[in-house]
GROMACS .gro file of C-alpha atoms in nm:
model
  215
    1UNK     CA    1  -0.728  -2.911  -1.713
    2UNK     CA    2  -0.378  -2.857  -1.574
    3UNK     CA    3  -0.311  -3.044  -1.252
    4UNK     CA    4  -0.257  -2.819  -0.951
    5UNK     CA    5   0.071  -2.827  -0.764
    6UNK     CA    6   0.075  -2.937  -0.402
    7UNK     CA    7   0.147  -2.580  -0.291
    8UNK     CA    8  -0.151  -2.446  -0.488
    9UNK     CA    9  -0.376  -2.716  -0.345
   10UNK     CA   10  -0.254  -2.628   0.005
   11UNK     CA   11  -0.340  -2.263  -0.056
   12UNK     CA   12  -0.682  -2.359  -0.189
   13UNK     CA   13  -0.755  -2.570   0.119
   14UNK     CA   14  -0.664  -2.279   0.350
   15UNK     CA   15  -0.850  -2.028   0.132
   16UNK     CA   16  -1.178  -2.217   0.163
   17UNK     CA   17  -1.170  -2.234   0.541
   18UNK     CA   18  -1.298  -1.962   0.773
   19UNK     CA   19  -1.047  -2.048   1.045
   20UNK     CA   20  -0.688  -2.162   1.071
   21UNK     CA   21  -0.636  -2.537   1.026
   22UNK     CA   22  -0.426  -2.789   1.210
   23UNK     CA   23  -0.194  -3.017   1.017
   24UNK     CA   24  -0.433  -3.304   1.088
   25UNK     CA   25  -0.722  -3.115   0.930
   26UNK     CA   26  -0.508  -3.024   0.630
   27UNK     CA   27  -0.400  -3.386   0.584
   28UNK     CA   28  -0.761  -3.496   0.521
   29UNK     CA   29  -0.723  -3.333   0.177
   30UNK     CA   30  -0.397  -3.510   0.083
   31UNK     CA   31  -0.273  -3.861   0.019
   32UNK     CA   32   0.098  -3.771   0.039
   33UNK     CA   33   0.291  -3.800   0.366
   34UNK     CA   34   0.255  -3.542   0.641
   35UNK     CA   35   0.632  -3.482   0.615
   36UNK     CA   36   0.585  -3.373   0.252
   37UNK     CA   37   0.294  -3.145   0.347
   38UNK     CA   38   0.499  -2.996   0.633
   39UNK     CA   39   0.780  -2.920   0.387
   40UNK     CA   40   0.545  -2.736   0.151
   41UNK     CA   41   0.387  -2.546   0.440
   42UNK     CA   42   0.733  -2.444   0.561
   43UNK     CA   43   0.825  -2.315   0.214
   44UNK     CA   44   0.499  -2.118   0.190
   45UNK     CA   45   0.564  -1.979   0.536
   46UNK     CA   46   0.911  -1.861   0.430
   47UNK     CA   47   0.748  -1.684   0.135
   48UNK     CA   48   0.503  -1.508   0.373
   49UNK     CA   49   0.211  -1.680   0.199
   50UNK     CA   50   0.113  -1.896   0.496
   51UNK     CA   51   0.123  -1.803   0.864
   52UNK     CA   52   0.182  -2.059   1.139
   53UNK     CA   53   0.019  -1.991   1.476
   54UNK     CA   54   0.121  -2.156   1.805
   55UNK     CA   55  -0.179  -2.252   2.019
   56UNK     CA   56  -0.105  -2.312   2.386
   57UNK     CA   57  -0.275  -2.586   2.584
   58UNK     CA   58  -0.327  -2.626   2.958
   59UNK     CA   59  -0.154  -2.961   2.939
   60UNK     CA   60   0.110  -3.073   2.694
   61UNK     CA   61   0.301  -2.892   2.426
   62UNK     CA   62   0.139  -2.625   2.207
   63UNK     CA   63   0.008  -2.724   1.868
   64UNK     CA   64   0.016  -2.528   1.544
   65UNK     CA   65  -0.248  -2.401   1.305
   66UNK     CA   66  -0.201  -2.264   0.955
   67UNK     CA   67  -0.376  -1.991   0.757
   68UNK     CA   68  -0.315  -1.770   0.454
   69UNK     CA   69  -0.153  -1.432   0.511
   70UNK     CA   70  -0.272  -1.113   0.346
   71UNK     CA   71  -0.014  -1.177   0.075
   72UNK     CA   72  -0.147  -1.529   0.032
   73UNK     CA   73  -0.504  -1.405  -0.016
   74UNK     CA   74  -0.371  -1.142  -0.257
   75UNK     CA   75  -0.228  -1.408  -0.488
   76UNK     CA   76  -0.580  -1.500  -0.600
   77UNK     CA   77  -0.729  -1.302  -0.891
   78UNK     CA   78  -0.893  -0.976  -0.790
   79UNK     CA   79  -1.021  -0.654  -0.944
   80UNK     CA   80  -0.838  -0.417  -0.709
   81UNK     CA   81  -0.640  -0.261  -0.994
   82UNK     CA   82  -0.922  -0.200  -1.241
   83UNK     CA   83  -1.235  -0.164  -1.029
   84UNK     CA   84  -1.166   0.188  -0.888
   85UNK     CA   85  -1.108   0.326  -1.238
   86UNK     CA   86  -1.418   0.153  -1.371
   87UNK     CA   87  -1.627   0.297  -1.088
   88UNK     CA   88  -1.500   0.649  -1.159
   89UNK     CA   89  -1.575   0.603  -1.528
   90UNK     CA   90  -1.928   0.491  -1.439
   91UNK     CA   91  -1.970   0.795  -1.212
   92UNK     CA   92  -1.847   1.024  -1.490
   93UNK     CA   93  -2.094   0.871  -1.735
   94UNK     CA   94  -2.384   0.901  -1.491
   95UNK     CA   95  -2.315   1.239  -1.332
   96UNK     CA   96  -2.044   1.408  -1.535
   97UNK     CA   97  -1.678   1.496  -1.482
   98UNK     CA   98  -1.759   1.745  -1.205
   99UNK     CA   99  -1.880   1.459  -0.986
  100UNK     CA  100  -1.549   1.278  -1.039
  101UNK     CA  101  -1.355   1.595  -0.958
  102UNK     CA  102  -1.556   1.641  -0.638
  103UNK     CA  103  -1.500   1.280  -0.532
  104UNK     CA  104  -1.124   1.298  -0.590
  105UNK     CA  105  -1.114   1.633  -0.409
  106UNK     CA  106  -1.288   1.472  -0.114
  107UNK     CA  107  -1.028   1.196  -0.113
  108UNK     CA  108  -0.749   1.456  -0.112
  109UNK     CA  109  -0.906   1.637   0.185
  110UNK     CA  110  -0.931   1.310   0.377
  111UNK     CA  111  -0.566   1.231   0.303
  112UNK     CA  112  -0.460   1.581   0.410
  113UNK     CA  113  -0.646   1.548   0.740
  114UNK     CA  114  -0.485   1.209   0.801
  115UNK     CA  115  -0.129   1.333   0.746
  116UNK     CA  116  -0.191   1.655   0.937
  117UNK     CA  117  -0.305   1.459   1.244
  118UNK     CA  118  -0.037   1.191   1.209
  119UNK     CA  119   0.256   1.434   1.197
  120UNK     CA  120   0.368   1.530   1.547
  121UNK     CA  121   0.682   1.736   1.479
  122UNK     CA  122   0.663   2.114   1.487
  123UNK     CA  123   0.976   2.205   1.293
  124UNK     CA  124   0.968   2.182   0.913
  125UNK     CA  125   1.246   1.922   0.875
  126UNK     CA  126   1.075   1.689   1.119
  127UNK     CA  127   0.735   1.719   0.950
  128UNK     CA  128   0.878   1.651   0.605
  129UNK     CA  129   1.066   1.348   0.739
  130UNK     CA  130   0.744   1.226   0.901
  131UNK     CA  131   0.534   1.254   0.588
  132UNK     CA  132   0.803   1.070   0.391
  133UNK     CA  133   0.783   0.787   0.645
  134UNK     CA  134   0.401   0.786   0.642
  135UNK     CA  135   0.398   0.770   0.262
  136UNK     CA  136   0.641   0.479   0.268
  137UNK     CA  137   0.411   0.295   0.507
  138UNK     CA  138   0.136   0.341   0.248
  139UNK     CA  139   0.353   0.184  -0.021
  140UNK     CA  140   0.508   0.485  -0.194
  141UNK     CA  141   0.869   0.370  -0.136
  142UNK     CA  142   1.001   0.716  -0.049
  143UNK     CA  143   1.356   0.846  -0.031
  144UNK     CA  144   1.414   1.191   0.115
  145UNK     CA  145   1.717   1.409   0.040
  146UNK     CA  146   1.797   1.724   0.233
  147UNK     CA  147   1.985   2.004   0.058
  148UNK     CA  148   2.131   2.331   0.179
  149UNK     CA  149   1.915   2.639   0.173
  150UNK     CA  150   1.597   2.480   0.302
  151UNK     CA  151   1.536   2.250   0.005
  152UNK     CA  152   1.415   1.891   0.020
  153UNK     CA  153   1.382   1.636  -0.258
  154UNK     CA  154   1.128   1.360  -0.207
  155UNK     CA  155   1.139   1.067  -0.450
  156UNK     CA  156   0.856   0.813  -0.471
  157UNK     CA  157   0.975   0.499  -0.646
  158UNK     CA  158   0.631   0.336  -0.640
  159UNK     CA  159   0.278   0.469  -0.677
  160UNK     CA  160   0.012   0.238  -0.532
  161UNK     CA  161  -0.262   0.441  -0.704
  162UNK     CA  162  -0.093   0.474  -1.042
  163UNK     CA  163  -0.388   0.310  -1.216
  164UNK     CA  164  -0.607   0.597  -1.095
  165UNK     CA  165  -0.353   0.870  -1.165
  166UNK     CA  166  -0.292   0.754  -1.523
  167UNK     CA  167  -0.661   0.788  -1.604
  168UNK     CA  168  -0.735   1.088  -1.384
  169UNK     CA  169  -0.457   1.348  -1.368
  170UNK     CA  170  -0.652   1.529  -1.094
  171UNK     CA  171  -0.499   1.278  -0.852
  172UNK     CA  172  -0.150   1.424  -0.908
  173UNK     CA  173  -0.275   1.784  -0.902
  174UNK     CA  174  -0.460   1.713  -0.578
  175UNK     CA  175  -0.144   1.564  -0.429
  176UNK     CA  176   0.047   1.883  -0.502
  177UNK     CA  177  -0.236   2.088  -0.352
  178UNK     CA  178  -0.228   1.870  -0.042
  179UNK     CA  179   0.147   1.921   0.006
  180UNK     CA  180   0.101   2.297  -0.041
  181UNK     CA  181  -0.163   2.300   0.234
  182UNK     CA  182   0.047   2.090   0.472
  183UNK     CA  183   0.367   2.289   0.408
  184UNK     CA  184   0.258   2.650   0.338
  185UNK     CA  185   0.611   2.785   0.381
  186UNK     CA  186   0.737   2.589   0.081
  187UNK     CA  187   0.705   2.610  -0.295
  188UNK     CA  188   0.641   2.252  -0.408
  189UNK     CA  189   0.710   2.144  -0.764
  190UNK     CA  190   0.684   1.806  -0.937
  191UNK     CA  191   0.980   1.739  -1.167
  192UNK     CA  192   0.915   1.375  -1.260
  193UNK     CA  193   0.608   1.156  -1.255
  194UNK     CA  194   0.555   0.782  -1.283
  195UNK     CA  195   0.234   0.838  -1.481
  196UNK     CA  196   0.444   1.014  -1.747
  197UNK     CA  197   0.666   0.709  -1.783
  198UNK     CA  198   0.938   0.822  -1.541
  199UNK     CA  199   1.088   0.576  -1.296
  200UNK     CA  200   0.986   0.789  -0.999
  201UNK     CA  201   0.775   1.080  -0.882
  202UNK     CA  202   1.013   1.358  -0.779
  203UNK     CA  203   0.889   1.640  -0.558
  204UNK     CA  204   1.103   1.941  -0.469
  205UNK     CA  205   1.016   2.133  -0.151
  206UNK     CA  206   1.187   2.473  -0.163
  207UNK     CA  207   1.164   2.719   0.123
  208UNK     CA  208   0.983   3.036   0.024
  209UNK     CA  209   1.181   3.356   0.045
  210UNK     CA  210   1.098   3.570   0.348
  211UNK     CA  211   0.880   3.868   0.255
  212UNK     CA  212   1.070   4.193   0.217
  213UNK     CA  213   0.971   4.461   0.464
  214UNK     CA  214   0.886   4.799   0.319
  215UNK     CA  215   1.138   5.071   0.419
   0.00000   0.00000   0.00000
């Protein structure tokens, strides 16, 4: 068995505890000096793997506790990438493809309601800028370009649900349907897609032509 590094052992110690630990509590697991442990903790803190918390006292200086961050917990093996797809495949086997379509449709409706409530602007440009920001907060890494003539280009350089979309194209179709519902005055077309091997998902929002009045 390969010997664990000091940093990995530090992470394991923090992972097993339900609460943040003081340096003294951490040191009970090590035979190296506390200066060496402090150095490794500082490096893990700089990498956003460990968080240091200052605890105030009524008397004396505050002391510090240490715990894993969300990123630190995420460095341990998990099934986040494969489990959703496996669950959908199980649902399809048990209840058919219509059940999967209905479930993904329900997800799209929930997403649409979320964005609709989160956007506060009334004018089109403001709402499109807001949804680009909201998508970035969800991990889509969005860049928005405004063109003349009421056209917007939204580029997503990351897709946090790509594992779902690759296996179930309904996810992309539902996304387009969601945008159409949120922005009814625009024609919305997908020109590139990460699931097709492109480096980005590229959406074009083009203002619909005003209806011609009958003479």
